[in-house]
Amino acid sequence: MNQPVIALCYGTRPQVIKASVLRRALERNTQVMAVDTGQHYDYELNQLLYEQLGVAPPDRFLETGSGSHAEQTASILTRTDALLRTERPRMVVVIGDTNSTLGCALAAVKARIPVVHVEAGLRAADGLMAEEINRRMVDAVSDVLCAPSAAAAELLRRERPGASIHQTGDVACDVLRRLEDTLPSPTDLLPEGVQPPFYYATLHRAELTDDAVRLRGVIETLAALDRPVVLPLHPRTRAALGVNGSLPQRRDNLFLIPATGYVESAGFARSATAVITDSGGVQREAYWLGTPCVTLRGETEWHETVAAGANLLVNPDDAPETLAGAIGRQCARWKGREWDCGAYGDGNAAGRVADAVNRWLEQHA
Ligand code: UD1
């Protein structure tokens, strides 16, 4: 390829999803090199998303793979460093708060290449959570900060008064709005033996999966709910639960199914009576799709979903009745009613990110 102007770096499932719209928007005006770090490599977490979202394969695949946080971040840093020193793009765009976000951003600043952080300015209370460390560090070293909400932009203006700060909206909203009319219906999705109404659950965060007692408690709680619960298994959750053999498998009211692609997950979230999740992405998809959500975390960085009442936080260690009660309250509260779901923009965030990048490039020609 010609010398790239921008390196668009990503590596996990949610980042492939967001990169799909960012790449299109950036490529309208600029030569883009798409770099997939390979943090996620299983078919369902990587290639399937390229196929479903119609994204061209990455220009570079760094094959980082799994490891401890330090090993993974270090490997992403050194591999990205080698690439940036050869290709010398004028800017590096990173997304979100994963180890790929931090590794690529660090490689860029150390090579003195300016960084654009998409999904900047988010904060959760737990300062030791891996994602919180990543997002704070990337915000601290980025030159252009693209905030998904007014509160995130406001925080950045206080923390980084000299940086170029833009309230762009959330690129994940763009993806959903683009595909909303094509999402599969429940009849195409539900495993045998499940009829609507049902709940849709996702669990993947280390804080939950790596604590065997906590994870078992949540699984037992889900299995005892009053409706069927469909739970696709992220590879990490599947390993933590020791689930062998083919899926789907049933445990009382809980139906374990294989990891899904983007459109299936959003289709489940749209058709479910309620969503139960620990994922930031799924919390927002439920918020945009009008499905009440209960988040199994004591906190969230997506404060606006909670302020709207669309999302209730429940501590995963609470008694089973607490989760059942929260779901019941959410469903009763929103039956036949809707919340305002405009806190993260209008589905045109990627275009605003591209405008911010192009303006910066013009000003620093
Ligand atoms: C990562 C992100 C998290 C994001 C999530 C989306 C960090 C710190 N966390 O978490 O913010 O919400 O991606 O899914 O970057 N594994 C596989 N196949 C794969 C990838 C992973 O089996 O393709 C297994 C491996 O055992 C690995 C474990 O999952 O050790 C965790 O993967 P990792 O990329 O470290 O973190 P995630 O939990 O996926």
GROMACS .gro file of C-alpha atoms and ligand atoms in nm:
model
  404
    1MET     CA    1   0.000   0.000   0.000
    2ASN     CA    2   0.103   0.367  -0.039
    3GLN     CA    3   0.240   0.528   0.272
    4PRO     CA    4  -0.057   0.537   0.513
    5VAL     CA    5  -0.166   0.867   0.661
    6ILE     CA    6  -0.353   0.697   0.944
    7ALA     CA    7  -0.304   0.367   1.123
    8LEU     CA    8  -0.639   0.246   1.259
    9CYS     CA    9  -0.550  -0.001   1.537
   10TYR     CA   10  -0.784  -0.250   1.706
   11GLY     CA   11  -0.776  -0.611   1.822
   12THR     CA   12  -1.078  -0.731   2.020
   13ARG     CA   13  -1.431  -0.821   1.925
   14PRO     CA   14  -1.595  -0.485   2.019
   15GLN     CA   15  -1.316  -0.298   1.843
   16VAL     CA   16  -1.359  -0.487   1.516
   17ILE     CA   17  -1.727  -0.383   1.535
   18LYS     CA   18  -1.644  -0.014   1.591
   19ALA     CA   19  -1.359  -0.016   1.338
   20SER     CA   20  -1.609  -0.122   1.071
   21VAL     CA   21  -1.769   0.224   1.061
   22LEU     CA   22  -1.454   0.417   1.149
   23ARG     CA   23  -1.258   0.268   0.863
   24ARG     CA   24  -1.524   0.361   0.610
   25ALA     CA   25  -1.546   0.718   0.742
   26LEU     CA   26  -1.169   0.771   0.756
   27GLU     CA   27  -1.108   0.620   0.412
   28ARG     CA   28  -1.329   0.883   0.245
   29ASN     CA   29  -1.046   1.136   0.273
   30THR     CA   30  -0.734   0.957   0.386
   31GLN     CA   31  -0.509   0.661   0.318
   32VAL     CA   32  -0.580   0.422   0.607
   33MET     CA   33  -0.377   0.121   0.723
   34ALA     CA   34  -0.602  -0.112   0.925
   35VAL     CA   35  -0.404  -0.294   1.194
   36ASP     CA   36  -0.558  -0.588   1.383
   37THR     CA   37  -0.338  -0.678   1.682
   38GLY     CA   38  -0.485  -1.029   1.701
   39GLN     CA   39  -0.572  -0.997   2.073
   40HIS     CA   40  -0.888  -1.188   1.975
   41TYR     CA   41  -0.830  -1.464   1.723
   42ASP     CA   42  -1.114  -1.721   1.750
   43TYR     CA   43  -1.344  -1.723   1.449
   44GLU     CA   44  -1.650  -1.600   1.646
   45LEU     CA   45  -1.457  -1.313   1.807
   46ASN     CA   46  -1.274  -1.198   1.497
   47GLN     CA   47  -1.329  -1.319   1.140
   48LEU     CA   48  -1.705  -1.369   1.177
   49LEU     CA   49  -1.737  -0.998   1.258
   50TYR     CA   50  -1.542  -0.896   0.948
   51GLU     CA   51  -1.783  -1.110   0.745
   52GLN     CA   52  -2.104  -0.987   0.912
   53LEU     CA   53  -2.007  -0.621   0.905
   54GLY     CA   54  -1.865  -0.628   0.554
   55VAL     CA   55  -1.519  -0.508   0.658
   56ALA     CA   56  -1.216  -0.564   0.438
   57PRO     CA   57  -0.946  -0.779   0.601
   58PRO     CA   58  -0.686  -0.580   0.797
   59ASP     CA   59  -0.376  -0.457   0.613
   60ARG     CA   60  -0.164  -0.592   0.900
   61PHE     CA   61  -0.244  -0.873   1.144
   62LEU     CA   62  -0.002  -0.874   1.438
   63GLU     CA   63  -0.094  -1.218   1.579
   64THR     CA   64  -0.050  -1.115   1.941
   65GLY     CA   65  -0.289  -1.367   2.100
   66SER     CA   66  -0.351  -1.424   2.471
   67GLY     CA   67  -0.130  -1.392   2.778
   68SER     CA   68  -0.116  -1.211   3.110
   69HIS     CA   69  -0.205  -0.842   3.090
   70ALA     CA   70   0.163  -0.748   3.099
   71GLU     CA   71   0.265  -1.005   2.836
   72GLN     CA   72  -0.022  -0.911   2.608
   73THR     CA   73   0.026  -0.535   2.640
   74ALA     CA   74   0.404  -0.568   2.596
   75SER     CA   75   0.364  -0.787   2.288
   76ILE     CA   76   0.116  -0.543   2.131
   77LEU     CA   77   0.350  -0.253   2.213
   78THR     CA   78   0.660  -0.407   2.055
   79ARG     CA   79   0.483  -0.543   1.747
   80THR     CA   80   0.307  -0.210   1.687
   81ASP     CA   81   0.633  -0.024   1.743
   82ALA     CA   82   0.807  -0.230   1.471
   83LEU     CA   83   0.521  -0.165   1.231
   84LEU     CA   84   0.500   0.210   1.300
   85ARG     CA   85   0.873   0.254   1.255
   86THR     CA   86   0.851   0.101   0.908
   87GLU     CA   87   0.527   0.261   0.793
   88ARG     CA   88   0.545   0.604   0.969
   89PRO     CA   89   0.177   0.703   0.951
   90ARG     CA   90   0.100   1.063   1.048
   91MET     CA   91  -0.154   0.959   1.314
   92VAL     CA   92  -0.262   0.649   1.503
   93VAL     CA   93  -0.630   0.599   1.589
   94VAL     CA   94  -0.714   0.371   1.884
   95ILE     CA   95  -1.055   0.270   2.018
   96GLY     CA   96  -1.190   0.202   2.368
   97ASP     CA   97  -1.006   0.060   2.667
   98THR     CA   98  -0.852  -0.280   2.595
   99ASN     CA   99  -0.491  -0.391   2.615
  100SER     CA  100  -0.476  -0.333   2.239
  101THR     CA  101  -0.582   0.029   2.293
  102LEU     CA  102  -0.305   0.088   2.546
  103GLY     CA  103  -0.033  -0.108   2.364
  104CYS     CA  104  -0.093   0.069   2.032
  105ALA     CA  105  -0.125   0.416   2.191
  106LEU     CA  106   0.202   0.372   2.383
  107ALA     CA  107   0.383   0.250   2.073
  108ALA     CA  108   0.262   0.558   1.886
  109VAL     CA  109   0.356   0.822   2.145
  110LYS     CA  110   0.698   0.664   2.196
  111ALA     CA  111   0.754   0.686   1.821
  112ARG     CA  112   0.628   1.051   1.844
  113ILE     CA  113   0.325   0.982   1.631
  114PRO     CA  114   0.011   1.167   1.752
  115VAL     CA  115  -0.274   0.955   1.888
  116VAL     CA  116  -0.651   0.986   1.840
  117HIS     CA  117  -0.852   0.817   2.116
  118VAL     CA  118  -1.206   0.718   2.017
  119GLU     CA  119  -1.431   0.657   2.320
  120ALA     CA  120  -1.233   0.897   2.536
  121GLY     CA  121  -1.329   1.051   2.871
  122LEU     CA  122  -1.513   0.754   3.022
  123ARG     CA  123  -1.457   0.675   3.389
  124ALA     CA  124  -1.575   0.404   3.626
  125ALA     CA  125  -1.513   0.407   4.001
  126ASP     CA  126  -1.288   0.098   4.015
  127GLY     CA  127  -0.948   0.250   3.939
  128LEU     CA  128  -0.773  -0.087   3.941
  129MET     CA  129  -0.987  -0.255   3.674
  130ALA     CA  130  -0.772  -0.328   3.367
  131GLU     CA  131  -0.998  -0.130   3.135
  132GLU     CA  132  -1.003   0.171   3.370
  133ILE     CA  133  -0.622   0.176   3.383
  134ASN     CA  134  -0.609   0.152   3.004
  135ARG     CA  135  -0.858   0.430   2.935
  136ARG     CA  136  -0.702   0.675   3.183
  137MET     CA  137  -0.354   0.616   3.044
  138VAL     CA  138  -0.462   0.648   2.681
  139ASP     CA  139  -0.656   0.967   2.754
  140ALA     CA  140  -0.341   1.107   2.920
  141VAL     CA  141  -0.120   1.061   2.611
  142SER     CA  142  -0.363   1.130   2.323
  143ASP     CA  143  -0.362   1.446   2.112
  144VAL     CA  144  -0.718   1.419   1.978
  145LEU     CA  145  -0.989   1.296   2.216
  146CYS     CA  146  -1.326   1.188   2.075
  147ALA     CA  147  -1.584   1.166   2.353
  148PRO     CA  148  -1.906   0.965   2.317
  149SER     CA  149  -2.111   1.187   2.552
  150ALA     CA  150  -2.135   1.542   2.688
  151ALA     CA  151  -2.017   1.430   3.034
  152ALA     CA  152  -1.711   1.253   2.887
  153ALA     CA  153  -1.620   1.567   2.686
  154GLU     CA  154  -1.665   1.782   2.997
  155LEU     CA  155  -1.435   1.559   3.202
  156LEU     CA  156  -1.167   1.578   2.932
  157ARG     CA  157  -1.187   1.958   2.918
  158ARG     CA  158  -1.101   1.961   3.290
  159GLU     CA  159  -0.831   1.689   3.269
  160ARG     CA  160  -0.670   1.778   2.934
  161PRO     CA  161  -0.736   2.148   2.870
  162GLY     CA  162  -0.468   2.165   2.597
  163ALA     CA  163  -0.587   1.867   2.392
  164SER     CA  164  -0.815   1.871   2.089
  165ILE     CA  165  -1.147   1.752   2.236
  166HIS     CA  166  -1.457   1.663   2.034
  167GLN     CA  167  -1.800   1.538   2.141
  168THR     CA  168  -1.855   1.297   1.854
  169GLY     CA  169  -2.108   1.048   1.992
  170ASP     CA  170  -2.049   0.674   2.012
  171VAL     CA  171  -1.943   0.485   1.699
  172ALA     CA  172  -2.110   0.169   1.840
  173CYS     CA  173  -2.442   0.353   1.792
  174ASP     CA  174  -2.357   0.407   1.423
  175VAL     CA  175  -2.306   0.031   1.377
  176LEU     CA  176  -2.635  -0.058   1.539
  177ARG     CA  177  -2.838   0.205   1.354
  178ARG     CA  178  -2.687   0.086   1.023
  179LEU     CA  179  -2.786  -0.277   1.084
  180GLU     CA  180  -3.097  -0.239   1.299
  181ASP     CA  181  -3.346  -0.319   1.022
  182THR     CA  182  -3.162  -0.636   0.920
  183LEU     CA  183  -3.128  -0.803   1.261
  184PRO     CA  184  -3.253  -1.163   1.276
  185SER     CA  185  -3.584  -1.237   1.451
  186PRO     CA  186  -3.625  -1.464   1.757
  187THR     CA  187  -3.752  -1.754   1.546
  188ASP     CA  188  -3.420  -1.757   1.358
  189LEU     CA  189  -3.215  -1.734   1.676
  190LEU     CA  190  -3.362  -1.919   1.971
  191PRO     CA  191  -3.231  -2.266   2.055
  192GLU     CA  192  -3.475  -2.557   2.050
  193GLY     CA  193  -3.704  -2.557   2.352
  194VAL     CA  194  -3.702  -2.178   2.400
  195GLN     CA  195  -4.001  -1.961   2.310
  196PRO     CA  196  -4.038  -1.590   2.375
  197PRO     CA  197  -4.058  -1.435   2.627
  198PHE     CA  198  -3.696  -1.490   2.723
  199TYR     CA  199  -3.403  -1.310   2.881
  200TYR     CA  200  -3.071  -1.254   2.701
  201ALA     CA  201  -2.754  -1.279   2.912
  202THR     CA  202  -2.383  -1.224   2.842
  203LEU     CA  203  -2.094  -1.273   3.087
  204HIS     CA  204  -1.727  -1.230   2.999
  205ARG     CA  205  -1.547  -0.991   3.229
  206ALA     CA  206  -1.247  -1.118   3.424
  207GLU     CA  207  -1.392  -0.980   3.750
  208LEU     CA  208  -1.675  -1.233   3.710
  209THR     CA  209  -1.528  -1.525   3.518
  210ASP     CA  210  -1.206  -1.551   3.719
  211ASP     CA  211  -1.385  -1.586   4.053
  212ALA     CA  212  -1.522  -1.941   4.057
  213VAL     CA  213  -1.762  -1.889   4.350
  214ARG     CA  214  -1.903  -1.567   4.205
  215LEU     CA  215  -1.944  -1.718   3.859
  216ARG     CA  216  -2.117  -2.029   3.993
  217GLY     CA  217  -2.353  -1.812   4.200
  218VAL     CA  218  -2.452  -1.606   3.895
  219ILE     CA  219  -2.506  -1.917   3.683
  220GLU     CA  220  -2.731  -2.069   3.950
  221THR     CA  221  -2.923  -1.743   3.979
  222LEU     CA  222  -2.978  -1.723   3.603
  223ALA     CA  223  -3.087  -2.088   3.587
  224ALA     CA  224  -3.353  -2.022   3.852
  225LEU     CA  225  -3.513  -1.717   3.684
  226ASP     CA  226  -3.879  -1.725   3.585
  227ARG     CA  227  -3.814  -1.737   3.209
  228PRO     CA  228  -3.567  -1.909   2.976
  229VAL     CA  229  -3.230  -1.732   2.974
  230VAL     CA  230  -3.014  -1.753   2.659
  231LEU     CA  231  -2.642  -1.723   2.739
  232PRO     CA  232  -2.382  -1.737   2.457
  233LEU     CA  233  -2.045  -1.842   2.595
  234HIS     CA  234  -1.739  -1.622   2.540
  235PRO     CA  235  -1.435  -1.857   2.521
  236ARG     CA  236  -1.312  -1.732   2.857
  237THR     CA  237  -1.651  -1.801   3.024
  238ARG     CA  238  -1.674  -2.141   2.860
  239ALA     CA  239  -1.329  -2.233   2.993
  240ALA     CA  240  -1.408  -2.097   3.340
  241LEU     CA  241  -1.729  -2.302   3.355
  242GLY     CA  242  -1.552  -2.611   3.224
  243VAL     CA  243  -1.819  -2.654   2.956
  244ASN     CA  244  -1.708  -2.929   2.722
  245GLY     CA  245  -1.891  -3.085   2.432
  246SER     CA  246  -2.123  -2.930   2.181
  247LEU     CA  247  -2.369  -2.654   2.257
  248PRO     CA  248  -2.654  -2.575   2.320
  249GLN     CA  249  -2.676  -2.726   2.667
  250ARG     CA  250  -2.955  -2.672   2.918
  251ARG     CA  251  -2.931  -2.617   3.295
  252ASP     CA  252  -3.285  -2.567   3.432
  253ASN     CA  253  -3.399  -2.239   3.275
  254LEU     CA  254  -3.052  -2.150   3.144
  255PHE     CA  255  -2.963  -2.229   2.780
  256LEU     CA  256  -2.591  -2.218   2.703
  257ILE     CA  257  -2.520  -2.156   2.335
  258PRO     CA  258  -2.200  -2.096   2.132
  259ALA     CA  259  -2.053  -1.744   2.110
  260THR     CA  260  -2.254  -1.546   1.856
  261GLY     CA  261  -2.173  -1.284   1.595
  262TYR     CA  262  -2.275  -0.919   1.618
  263VAL     CA  263  -2.610  -0.943   1.444
  264GLU     CA  264  -2.726  -1.243   1.647
  265SER     CA  265  -2.630  -1.073   1.973
  266ALA     CA  266  -2.811  -0.751   1.878
  267GLY     CA  267  -3.107  -0.959   1.753
  268PHE     CA  268  -3.130  -1.134   2.092
  269ALA     CA  269  -3.100  -0.802   2.276
  270ARG     CA  270  -3.381  -0.650   2.067
  271SER     CA  271  -3.622  -0.943   2.112
  272ALA     CA  272  -3.555  -1.023   2.479
  273THR     CA  273  -3.781  -0.909   2.762
  274ALA     CA  274  -3.470  -0.798   2.948
  275VAL     CA  275  -3.094  -0.811   2.906
  276ILE     CA  276  -2.861  -0.927   3.186
  277THR     CA  277  -2.495  -0.851   3.116
  278ASP     CA  278  -2.152  -0.745   3.236
  279SER     CA  279  -2.056  -0.604   2.892
  280GLY     CA  280  -2.033  -0.231   2.825
  281GLY     CA  281  -2.129  -0.290   2.461
  282VAL     CA  282  -2.438  -0.494   2.538
  283GLN     CA  283  -2.553  -0.239   2.801
  284ARG     CA  284  -2.559   0.027   2.531
  285GLU     CA  285  -2.717  -0.192   2.267
  286ALA     CA  286  -3.003  -0.266   2.509
  287TYR     CA  287  -3.032   0.110   2.577
  288TRP     CA  288  -3.058   0.192   2.205
  289LEU     CA  289  -3.291  -0.098   2.128
  290GLY     CA  290  -3.536  -0.013   2.409
  291THR     CA  291  -3.481  -0.335   2.608
  292PRO     CA  292  -3.452  -0.296   2.988
  293CYS     CA  293  -3.110  -0.399   3.117
  294VAL     CA  294  -2.965  -0.524   3.444
  295THR     CA  295  -2.586  -0.498   3.465
  296LEU     CA  296  -2.401  -0.740   3.691
  297ARG     CA  297  -2.146  -0.491   3.814
  298GLY     CA  298  -2.131  -0.251   4.106
  299GLU     CA  299  -2.051   0.036   3.866
  300THR     CA  300  -2.044   0.130   3.500
  301GLU     CA  301  -1.862   0.382   3.284
  302TRP     CA  302  -2.186   0.425   3.082
  303HIS     CA  303  -2.353   0.645   3.346
  304GLU     CA  304  -2.615   0.786   3.109
  305THR     CA  305  -2.784   0.445   3.067
  306VAL     CA  306  -2.835   0.430   3.444
  307ALA     CA  307  -2.948   0.794   3.467
  308ALA     CA  308  -3.214   0.723   3.201
  309GLY     CA  309  -3.339   0.431   3.412
  310ALA     CA  310  -3.273   0.189   3.124
  311ASN     CA  311  -2.996   0.012   3.315
  312LEU     CA  312  -2.998  -0.109   3.677
  313LEU     CA  313  -2.672  -0.208   3.845
  314VAL     CA  314  -2.676  -0.522   4.056
  315ASN     CA  315  -2.378  -0.656   4.247
  316PRO     CA  316  -2.311  -1.009   4.113
  317ASP     CA  317  -2.258  -1.129   4.473
  318ASP     CA  318  -2.608  -1.027   4.581
  319ALA     CA  319  -2.868  -1.289   4.666
  320PRO     CA  320  -3.059  -1.448   4.374
  321GLU     CA  321  -3.379  -1.264   4.477
  322THR     CA  322  -3.202  -0.931   4.426
  323LEU     CA  323  -3.137  -0.999   4.058
  324ALA     CA  324  -3.484  -1.146   4.007
  325GLY     CA  325  -3.634  -0.841   4.181
  326ALA     CA  326  -3.428  -0.597   3.971
  327ILE     CA  327  -3.537  -0.764   3.647
  328GLY     CA  328  -3.899  -0.762   3.762
  329ARG     CA  329  -3.883  -0.391   3.852
  330GLN     CA  330  -3.716  -0.300   3.522
  331CYS     CA  331  -3.975  -0.487   3.315
  332ALA     CA  332  -4.270  -0.345   3.511
  333ARG     CA  333  -4.134   0.010   3.496
  334TRP     CA  334  -4.083   0.018   3.120
  335LYS     CA  335  -4.376  -0.191   2.998
  336GLY     CA  336  -4.522   0.011   2.709
  337ARG     CA  337  -4.290   0.307   2.777
  338GLU     CA  338  -3.964   0.428   2.629
  339TRP     CA  339  -3.667   0.622   2.759
  340ASP     CA  340  -3.472   0.892   2.576
  341CYS     CA  341  -3.178   0.704   2.418
  342GLY     CA  342  -2.994   1.004   2.271
  343ALA     CA  343  -2.709   1.046   2.520
  344TYR     CA  344  -2.448   0.898   2.283
  345GLY     CA  345  -2.532   1.084   1.965
  346ASP     CA  346  -2.737   1.023   1.654
  347GLY     CA  347  -2.553   0.741   1.477
  348ASN     CA  348  -2.311   0.970   1.290
  349ALA     CA  349  -2.017   0.954   1.528
  350ALA     CA  350  -1.767   0.800   1.285
  351GLY     CA  351  -1.811   1.094   1.044
  352ARG     CA  352  -1.741   1.337   1.328
  353VAL     CA  353  -1.429   1.144   1.429
  354ALA     CA  354  -1.309   1.160   1.067
  355ASP     CA  355  -1.378   1.537   1.057
  356ALA     CA  356  -1.176   1.586   1.377
  357VAL     CA  357  -0.887   1.382   1.235
  358ASN     CA  358  -0.889   1.566   0.902
  359ARG     CA  359  -0.897   1.905   1.073
  360TRP     CA  360  -0.601   1.806   1.289
  361LEU     CA  361  -0.406   1.685   0.983
  362GLU     CA  362  -0.476   2.014   0.799
  363GLN     CA  363  -0.369   2.220   1.099
  364HIS     CA  364  -0.046   2.018   1.137
  365ALA     CA  365   0.044   1.980   0.768
  366UD1     C1  366  -1.102  -0.811   2.630
  366UD1     C2  367  -1.093  -0.670   2.689
  366UD1     C3  368  -1.230  -0.628   2.742
  366UD1     C4  369  -1.335  -0.642   2.633
  366UD1     C5  370  -1.333  -0.784   2.581
  366UD1     C6  371  -1.434  -0.804   2.469
  366UD1     C7  372  -0.874  -0.622   2.791
  366UD1     C8  373  -0.804  -0.599   2.920
  366UD1     N1  374  -1.000  -0.665   2.802
  366UD1     O1  375  -1.138  -0.900   2.736
  366UD1     O2  376  -1.223  -0.493   2.781
  366UD1     O3  377  -1.461  -0.613   2.690
  366UD1     O4  378  -1.202  -0.812   2.530
  366UD1     O5  379  -1.458  -0.938   2.444
  366UD1     O6  380  -0.818  -0.600   2.686
  366UD1     N2  381  -0.966  -1.619   2.440
  366UD1     C9  382  -0.994  -1.717   2.349
  366UD1     N3  383  -1.005  -1.681   2.216
  366UD1    C10  384  -0.990  -1.554   2.172
  366UD1    C11  385  -0.959  -1.455   2.268
  366UD1    C12  386  -0.949  -1.488   2.399
  366UD1     O7  387  -1.010  -1.833   2.383
  366UD1     O8  388  -1.002  -1.530   2.052
  366UD1    C13  389  -0.957  -1.654   2.584
  366UD1    C14  390  -0.813  -1.680   2.628
  366UD1     O9  391  -0.816  -1.780   2.724
  366UD1    C15  392  -0.777  -1.549   2.696
  366UD1    C16  393  -0.910  -1.505   2.754
  366UD1    O10  394  -1.009  -1.549   2.660
  366UD1    O11  395  -0.675  -1.563   2.790
  366UD1    C17  396  -0.922  -1.357   2.774
  366UD1    O12  397  -0.897  -1.288   2.651
  366UD1     P1  398  -0.841  -1.139   2.655
  366UD1    O13  399  -0.827  -1.085   2.520
  366UD1    O14  400  -0.721  -1.134   2.744
  366UD1    O15  401  -0.951  -1.058   2.735
  366UD1     P2  402  -1.112  -1.056   2.722
  366UD1    O16  403  -1.169  -1.116   2.845
  366UD1    O17  404  -1.160  -1.111   2.592
   0.00000   0.00000   0.00000
